[in-house]
PDB file of C-alpha atoms in Angstrom:
ATOM      1  CA  GLY C 128      -0.069  -0.423   0.093  1.00 59.00           C
ATOM      2  CA  GLY C 129       0.945   3.793  -0.384  1.00 62.00           C
ATOM      3  CA  GLY C 130       2.381   3.491   3.667  1.00 68.00           C
ATOM      4  CA  PHE C 131       4.637   0.864   2.583  1.00 69.00           C
ATOM      5  CA  GLN C 132       5.924   2.717  -0.117  1.00 73.00           C
ATOM      6  CA  ALA C 133       6.371   6.125   1.695  1.00 76.00           C
ATOM      7  CA  GLY C 134       8.175   3.779   4.251  1.00 73.00           C
ATOM      8  CA  LEU C 135      10.501   2.561   1.689  1.00 76.00           C
ATOM      9  CA  GLY C 136      11.232   5.920   0.643  1.00 78.00           C
ATOM     10  CA  GLN C 137      11.616   7.596   4.155  1.00 83.00           C
ATOM     11  CA  VAL C 138      14.481   4.446   4.817  1.00 81.00           C
ATOM     12  CA  ARG C 139      15.878   5.355   1.388  1.00 80.00           C
ATOM     13  CA  GLU C 140      16.456   9.087   2.143  1.00 82.00           C
ATOM     14  CA  SER C 141      17.579   8.296   5.828  1.00 84.00           C
ATOM     15  CA  GLY C 142      19.477   5.661   5.053  1.00 85.00           C
ATOM     16  CA  GLU C 143      18.660   4.224   8.795  1.00 88.00           C
ATOM     17  CA  PRO C 144      16.414   1.156   8.822  1.00 89.00           C
ATOM     18  CA  ASP C 145      13.195   0.897  10.307  1.00 89.00           C
ATOM     19  CA  THR C 146      10.064  -1.564  11.839  1.00 88.00           C
ATOM     20  CA  SER C 147       6.304  -1.576  11.202  1.00 86.00           C
ATOM     21  CA  LEU C 148       3.121  -3.459  12.343  1.00 88.00           C
ATOM     22  CA  ARG C 149       0.718  -3.929   9.880  1.00 88.00           C
ATOM     23  CA  GLU C 150      -2.110  -5.976  12.622  1.00 91.00           C
ATOM     24  CA  TRP C 151      -5.413  -7.029  11.316  1.00 88.00           C
ATOM     25  CA  THR C 152      -8.554  -9.458  12.196  1.00 91.00           C
ATOM     26  CA  GLY C 153      -8.126 -13.313  10.305  1.00 89.00           C
ATOM     27  CA  ARG C 154     -11.319 -15.101   8.458  1.00 89.00           C
ATOM     28  CA  ASP C 155     -11.118 -16.643  11.741  1.00 90.00           C
ATOM     29  CA  GLY C 156     -11.727 -13.751  14.583  1.00 88.00           C
ATOM     30  CA  HIS C 157      -8.290 -13.856  15.278  1.00 87.00           C
ATOM     31  CA  LEU C 158      -5.652 -10.888  15.491  1.00 88.00           C
ATOM     32  CA  ILE C 159      -2.570 -11.009  12.877  1.00 92.00           C
ATOM     33  CA  SER C 160      -0.061  -9.734  13.685  1.00 92.00           C
ATOM     34  CA  HIS C 161       2.921  -8.911  11.046  1.00 90.00           C
ATOM     35  CA  GLU C 162       5.832  -7.184  12.021  1.00 92.00           C
ATOM     36  CA  ARG C 163       8.663  -5.843   8.736  1.00 90.00           C
ATOM     37  CA  ARG C 164      11.922  -4.948   9.395  1.00 91.00           C
ATOM     38  CA  ALA C 165      13.506  -2.852   6.375  1.00 90.00           C
ATOM     39  CA  VAL C 166      16.869  -2.184   5.859  1.00 91.00           C
ATOM     40  CA  PRO C 167      19.297   0.624   3.128  1.00 88.00           C
ATOM     41  CA  GLU C 168      21.383  -1.851   1.589  1.00 89.00           C
ATOM     42  CA  TYR C 169      24.344  -0.138  -0.216  1.00 87.00           C
ATOM     43  CA  GLY C 170      26.938  -0.860  -3.021  1.00 85.00           C
ATOM     44  CA  ALA C 171      30.870  -1.250  -2.594  1.00 86.00           C
ATOM     45  CA  ASP C 172      31.109   2.451  -3.600  1.00 87.00           C
ATOM     46  CA  GLY C 173      28.871   3.012  -0.698  1.00 82.00           C
ATOM     47  CA  VAL C 174      25.700   4.228  -2.960  1.00 83.00           C
ATOM     48  CA  GLY C 175      22.626   3.197  -1.745  1.00 82.00           C
ATOM     49  CA  ILE C 176      21.221   0.487  -4.233  1.00 84.00           C
ATOM     50  CA  GLY C 177      17.895  -1.382  -2.692  1.00 85.00           C
ATOM     51  CA  THR C 178      16.032  -1.568   0.417  1.00 88.00           C
ATOM     52  CA  LEU C 179      15.955  -5.071   2.138  1.00 89.00           C
ATOM     53  CA  VAL C 180      13.194  -5.703   3.816  1.00 91.00           C
ATOM     54  CA  ILE C 181      12.506  -9.080   6.110  1.00 91.00           C
ATOM     55  CA  GLY C 182       8.588 -10.311   7.058  1.00 92.00           C
ATOM     56  CA  HIS C 183       7.570 -12.057   9.984  1.00 90.00           C
ATOM     57  CA  ASN C 184       4.396 -13.331  11.533  1.00 92.00           C
ATOM     58  CA  ILE C 185       4.426 -12.450  15.050  1.00 91.00           C
ATOM     59  CA  SER C 186       0.650 -13.918  16.340  1.00 90.00           C
ATOM     60  CA  GLU C 187       1.465 -16.210  18.369  1.00 90.00           C
ATOM     61  CA  LEU C 188       4.632 -13.840  20.104  1.00 89.00           C
ATOM     62  CA  ARG C 189       1.437 -10.870  20.082  1.00 88.00           C
ATOM     63  CA  ALA C 190      -0.614 -12.858  21.621  1.00 88.00           C
ATOM     64  CA  ALA C 191       1.087 -14.005  24.132  1.00 87.00           C
ATOM     65  CA  GLU C 192       1.936 -10.617  24.751  1.00 89.00           C
ATOM     66  CA  LEU C 193      -1.562  -8.766  24.802  1.00 88.00           C
ATOM     67  CA  VAL C 194      -3.236 -11.773  27.375  1.00 88.00           C
ATOM     68  CA  LEU C 195       0.545 -10.875  29.754  1.00 86.00           C
ATOM     69  CA  ARG C 196      -0.504  -7.120  29.415  1.00 89.00           C
ATOM     70  CA  ARG C 197      -4.467  -7.930  30.019  1.00 89.00           C
ATOM     71  CA  ARG C 198      -3.084 -10.048  32.839  1.00 86.00           C
ATOM     72  CA  GLU C 199      -1.044  -7.294  35.066  1.00 84.00           C
ATOM     73  CA  ARG C 200      -4.017  -5.142  33.981  1.00 88.00           C
ATOM     74  CA  GLU C 201      -6.281  -7.534  36.479  1.00 87.00           C
ATOM     75  CA  PHE C 202      -3.467  -7.789  39.055  1.00 80.00           C
ATOM     76  CA  ARG C 203      -2.794  -4.328  39.293  1.00 82.00           C
ATOM     77  CA  ALA C 204      -7.076  -3.648  39.449  1.00 85.00           C
ATOM     78  CA  LEU C 205      -6.710  -6.490  41.979  1.00 84.00           C
ATOM     79  CA  VAL C 206      -4.447  -5.567  44.357  1.00 86.00           C
ATOM     80  CA  GLU C 207      -4.565  -2.655  43.792  1.00 90.00           C
ATOM     81  CA  HIS C 208      -8.141  -2.507  45.819  1.00 90.00           C
ATOM     82  CA  SER C 209      -6.951  -5.253  48.046  1.00 93.00           C
ATOM     83  CA  PRO C 210      -7.482  -4.215  52.152  1.00 92.00           C
ATOM     84  CA  ASP C 211      -4.400  -6.800  52.417  1.00 95.00           C
ATOM     85  CA  VAL C 212      -0.756  -5.628  52.678  1.00 94.00           C
ATOM     86  CA  ILE C 213       0.974  -6.974  49.535  1.00 95.00           C
ATOM     87  CA  ALA C 214       4.411  -6.490  48.125  1.00 96.00           C
ATOM     88  CA  ARG C 215       6.771  -7.745  45.310  1.00 96.00           C
ATOM     89  CA  TYR C 216      10.507  -8.571  46.531  1.00 98.00           C
ATOM     90  CA  ASP C 217      14.279  -8.599  44.676  1.00 97.00           C
ATOM     91  CA  ALA C 218      16.923 -10.963  44.725  1.00 96.00           C
ATOM     92  CA  ASP C 219      17.596  -8.746  48.072  1.00 97.00           C
ATOM     93  CA  CYS C 220      14.893  -9.053  50.193  1.00 97.00           C
ATOM     94  CA  ARG C 221      14.034  -5.199  48.465  1.00 97.00           C
ATOM     95  CA  ARG C 222      10.755  -4.317  47.925  1.00 97.00           C
ATOM     96  CA  VAL C 223      10.305  -3.257  44.423  1.00 96.00           C
ATOM     97  CA  TYR C 224       6.265  -3.445  44.963  1.00 95.00           C
ATOM     98  CA  ALA C 225       4.143  -2.566  47.671  1.00 95.00           C
ATOM     99  CA  ASN C 226       0.288  -1.356  47.164  1.00 94.00           C
ATOM    100  CA  PRO C 227      -1.876   1.215  48.248  1.00 93.00           C
ATOM    101  CA  LYS C 228      -2.936  -0.447  51.618  1.00 93.00           C
ATOM    102  CA  LEU C 229       0.576  -1.845  52.515  1.00 92.00           C
ATOM    103  CA  VAL C 230       1.381   2.905  51.772  1.00 92.00           C
ATOM    104  CA  GLU C 231      -1.555   3.093  53.985  1.00 91.00           C
ATOM    105  CA  GLU C 232      -0.199   1.702  56.996  1.00 86.00           C
ATOM    106  CA  TYR C 233       3.141   3.100  57.387  1.00 82.00           C
ATOM    107  CA  GLY C 234       1.814   6.601  56.937  1.00 80.00           C
ATOM    108  CA  GLY C 235       1.592   7.219  52.987  1.00 71.00           C
ATOM    109  CA  ALA C 236       5.520   6.526  53.130  1.00 80.00           C
ATOM    110  CA  LEU C 237       6.035   4.905  49.819  1.00 86.00           C
ATOM    111  CA  ASP C 238      10.067   5.832  49.458  1.00 86.00           C
ATOM    112  CA  GLN C 239       9.998   4.440  51.879  1.00 85.00           C
ATOM    113  CA  LEU C 240       9.131   0.896  51.187  1.00 92.00           C
ATOM    114  CA  LEU C 241      10.375   0.377  47.481  1.00 95.00           C
ATOM    115  CA  GLY C 242      13.920  -0.210  47.340  1.00 95.00           C
ATOM    116  CA  GLN C 243      14.634  -1.017  51.140  1.00 95.00           C
ATOM    117  CA  THR C 244      14.409  -4.594  52.625  1.00 95.00           C
ATOM    118  CA  PRO C 245      12.193  -5.491  55.720  1.00 93.00           C
ATOM    119  CA  LEU C 246      15.051  -4.591  57.913  1.00 92.00           C
ATOM    120  CA  GLU C 247      15.853  -1.407  56.802  1.00 93.00           C
ATOM    121  CA  PHE C 248      12.685  -0.226  56.863  1.00 90.00           C
ATOM    122  CA  PRO C 249      10.644  -0.487  59.840  1.00 87.00           C
ATOM    123  CA  GLY C 250      13.388  -2.973  60.989  1.00 86.00           C
ATOM    124  CA  GLY C 251      13.823  -4.602  63.873  1.00 84.00           C
ATOM    125  CA  GLU C 252      13.717  -8.657  64.933  1.00 85.00           C
ATOM    126  CA  GLU C 253      10.892  -9.403  62.989  1.00 89.00           C
ATOM    127  CA  ALA C 254      11.731  -8.159  60.327  1.00 91.00           C
ATOM    128  CA  LEU C 255      15.197 -10.178  59.825  1.00 92.00           C
ATOM    129  CA  ALA C 256      12.426 -13.538  60.259  1.00 92.00           C
ATOM    130  CA  TYR C 257      11.022 -12.070  57.891  1.00 95.00           C
ATOM    131  CA  GLU C 258      13.628 -11.679  55.180  1.00 96.00           C
ATOM    132  CA  HIS C 259      14.469 -14.971  55.995  1.00 96.00           C
ATOM    133  CA  LYS C 260      11.610 -16.757  55.396  1.00 97.00           C
ATOM    134  CA  ILE C 261      11.792 -14.308  51.296  1.00 97.00           C
ATOM    135  CA  ARG C 262      15.240 -15.754  51.386  1.00 97.00           C
ATOM    136  CA  GLN C 263      14.334 -19.311  51.802  1.00 97.00           C
ATOM    137  CA  VAL C 264      10.996 -19.287  49.290  1.00 98.00           C
ATOM    138  CA  PHE C 265      13.453 -17.771  46.578  1.00 98.00           C
ATOM    139  CA  ALA C 266      15.855 -21.124  47.549  1.00 97.00           C
ATOM    140  CA  SER C 267      13.415 -23.574  47.373  1.00 97.00           C
ATOM    141  CA  GLY C 268      10.665 -21.698  45.039  1.00 97.00           C
ATOM    142  CA  GLU C 269       7.780 -23.430  47.256  1.00 97.00           C
ATOM    143  CA  ALA C 270       5.186 -21.093  49.209  1.00 97.00           C
ATOM    144  CA  ALA C 271       5.190 -20.325  53.032  1.00 97.00           C
ATOM    145  CA  ASP C 272       3.406 -18.745  55.448  1.00 96.00           C
ATOM    146  CA  PHE C 273       5.064 -16.232  58.148  1.00 92.00           C
ATOM    147  CA  GLU C 274       3.536 -14.660  61.162  1.00 92.00           C
ATOM    148  CA  LEU C 275       5.085 -11.482  61.930  1.00 88.00           C
ATOM    149  CA  ARG C 276       3.942  -8.829  64.591  1.00 84.00           C
ATOM    150  CA  CYS C 277       4.689  -5.375  64.517  1.00 76.00           C
ATOM    151  CA  SER C 278       3.668  -2.571  65.714  1.00 72.00           C
ATOM    152  CA  THR C 279       1.968   0.232  63.097  1.00 66.00           C
ATOM    153  CA  ALA C 280       0.273   3.797  64.161  1.00 63.00           C
ATOM    154  CA  GLY C 281       1.371   2.337  67.562  1.00 68.00           C
ATOM    155  CA  HIS C 282      -0.573  -0.371  67.200  1.00 75.00           C
ATOM    156  CA  GLU C 283      -0.145  -4.177  68.332  1.00 82.00           C
ATOM    157  CA  LYS C 284      -0.937  -5.691  64.918  1.00 86.00           C
ATOM    158  CA  CYS C 285      -0.271  -9.609  64.213  1.00 91.00           C
ATOM    159  CA  VAL C 286      -0.065 -10.269  59.898  1.00 92.00           C
ATOM    160  CA  HIS C 287      -0.428 -13.487  58.588  1.00 95.00           C
ATOM    161  CA  ILE C 288       1.696 -13.072  55.139  1.00 96.00           C
ATOM    162  CA  ARG C 289       1.380 -15.359  52.020  1.00 97.00           C
ATOM    163  CA  LEU C 290       4.770 -16.121  49.883  1.00 98.00           C
ATOM    164  CA  THR C 291       4.032 -16.720  47.318  1.00 97.00           C
ATOM    165  CA  PRO C 292       7.780 -17.609  44.145  1.00 97.00           C
ATOM    166  CA  GLU C 293       7.143 -16.179  40.395  1.00 96.00           C
ATOM    167  CA  PHE C 294       9.611 -17.415  37.930  1.00 95.00           C
ATOM    168  CA  ASP C 295      10.894 -16.225  35.153  1.00 91.00           C
ATOM    169  CA  ALA C 296      10.644 -17.783  31.606  1.00 84.00           C
ATOM    170  CA  ASP C 297      14.214 -20.182  32.062  1.00 91.00           C
ATOM    171  CA  GLY C 298      11.602 -21.302  35.506  1.00 94.00           C
ATOM    172  CA  ARG C 299      13.866 -20.201  38.167  1.00 95.00           C
ATOM    173  CA  VAL C 300      13.040 -17.487  40.940  1.00 97.00           C
ATOM    174  CA  ALA C 301      12.335 -13.937  39.857  1.00 96.00           C
ATOM    175  CA  SER C 302       9.852 -12.399  42.951  1.00 97.00           C
ATOM    176  CA  VAL C 303       8.947 -13.264  45.687  1.00 97.00           C
ATOM    177  CA  LEU C 304       4.795 -12.043  46.304  1.00 96.00           C
ATOM    178  CA  THR C 305       4.053 -11.084  49.556  1.00 97.00           C
ATOM    179  CA  VAL C 306      -0.112 -11.229  50.789  1.00 96.00           C
ATOM    180  CA  GLY C 307      -0.263 -10.213  54.599  1.00 95.00           C
ATOM    181  CA  ARG C 308      -3.709 -10.372  55.943  1.00 94.00           C
ATOM    182  CA  ASP C 309      -4.406  -8.712  59.404  1.00 93.00           C
ATOM    183  CA  ILE C 310      -5.118 -12.055  62.235  1.00 90.00           C
ATOM    184  CA  THR C 311      -4.648  -9.606  65.502  1.00 85.00           C
ATOM    185  CA  GLU C 312      -8.629 -10.397  66.761  1.00 84.00           C
ATOM    186  CA  ILE C 313      -7.627 -14.243  66.052  1.00 80.00           C
ATOM    187  CA  ASP C 314      -4.311 -13.531  67.594  1.00 77.00           C
ATOM    188  CA  VAL C 315      -5.606 -12.284  70.866  1.00 79.00           C
ATOM    189  CA  TYR C 316      -8.816 -14.581  70.575  1.00 78.00           C
ATOM    190  CA  ARG C 317      -5.790 -17.932  70.797  1.00 74.00           C
ATOM    191  CA  ARG C 318      -3.863 -15.728  73.243  1.00 73.00           C
ATOM    192  CA  GLN C 319      -6.822 -15.866  75.506  1.00 77.00           C
ATOM    193  CA  ILE C 320      -7.942 -19.428  74.770  1.00 82.00           C
ATOM    194  CA  HIS C 321      -4.903 -20.022  74.972  1.00 69.00           C
ATOM    195  CA  GLU C 322      -4.300 -18.761  78.773  1.00 73.00           C
ATOM    196  CA  LEU C 323      -7.840 -20.732  79.723  1.00 72.00           C
ATOM    197  CA  ALA C 324      -6.663 -23.281  78.937  1.00 70.00           C
ATOM    198  CA  PHE C 325      -2.728 -23.367  81.478  1.00 70.00           C
ATOM    199  CA  VAL C 326      -3.259 -20.396  83.349  1.00 61.00           C
ATOM    200  CA  ASP C 327      -4.887 -20.448  86.327  1.00 59.00           C
ATOM    201  CA  ALA C 328      -7.599 -17.800  86.290  1.00 57.00           C
ATOM    202  CA  LEU C 329      -7.194 -17.531  90.331  1.00 58.00           C
ATOM    203  CA  THR C 330      -3.213 -17.474  90.899  1.00 61.00           C
ATOM    204  CA  GLN C 331      -2.423 -16.824  87.373  1.00 61.00           C
ATOM    205  CA  LEU C 332       0.332 -19.758  87.794  1.00 59.00           C
ATOM    206  CA  PRO C 333       0.266 -22.978  85.247  1.00 61.00           C
ATOM    207  CA  ASN C 334      -2.726 -25.136  85.752  1.00 59.00           C
ATOM    208  CA  ARG C 335      -2.798 -28.039  88.624  1.00 53.00           C
ATOM    209  CA  SER C 336      -3.919 -30.008  86.227  1.00 53.00           C
ATOM    210  CA  LEU C 337      -1.330 -29.899  83.645  1.00 48.00           C
ATOM    211  CA  LEU C 338       1.589 -30.197  86.817  1.00 46.00           C
ATOM    212  CA  GLN C 339      -0.110 -33.179  88.176  1.00 53.00           C
ATOM    213  CA  ASP C 340       0.181 -34.825  83.495  1.00 50.00           C
TER     214      ASP C 340
END
């Protein structure tokens, strides 16, 4: 067509290669993607003698790319509005993503979260144990669970965290996605049950029935 001829003329005039993408819907309703690469050719005297055009059918590649983009949008929509705290960590245990809920938990300090390890921010013994768990998931390639006790906005919290490995095209763990859910109320309930079962209500000492066992 005229656009193709104009593109060839531009390559000849500029002496620079050009890549173009043409897409249309086939009879079966599927998207057909065709990539063309135009490269100027020169003779021994350096004078242009023509243009080499190489075409590739990249329909499968484009389809996979579109699916990936759609899934990424769906993922973003899900985590951006999630009531859970969600983060992604690289192999050095540095945060490369933090969802709005996690940012909110730390007072909107996104710059303090990204590029930092849990030990660097917010720090503490629990953060060190958390980093160790992240490294375990990188090493094993298997999901894991972890309970983190922390303090945000002056309140003590217990958070159940699910750590899931994310793999690259070669099957290696590229990152670890963590999803944390506030289970503070459940944790308080568990402690109350423990005290009722193992501590004498009057003396606050270990239950005498346990000592007898």
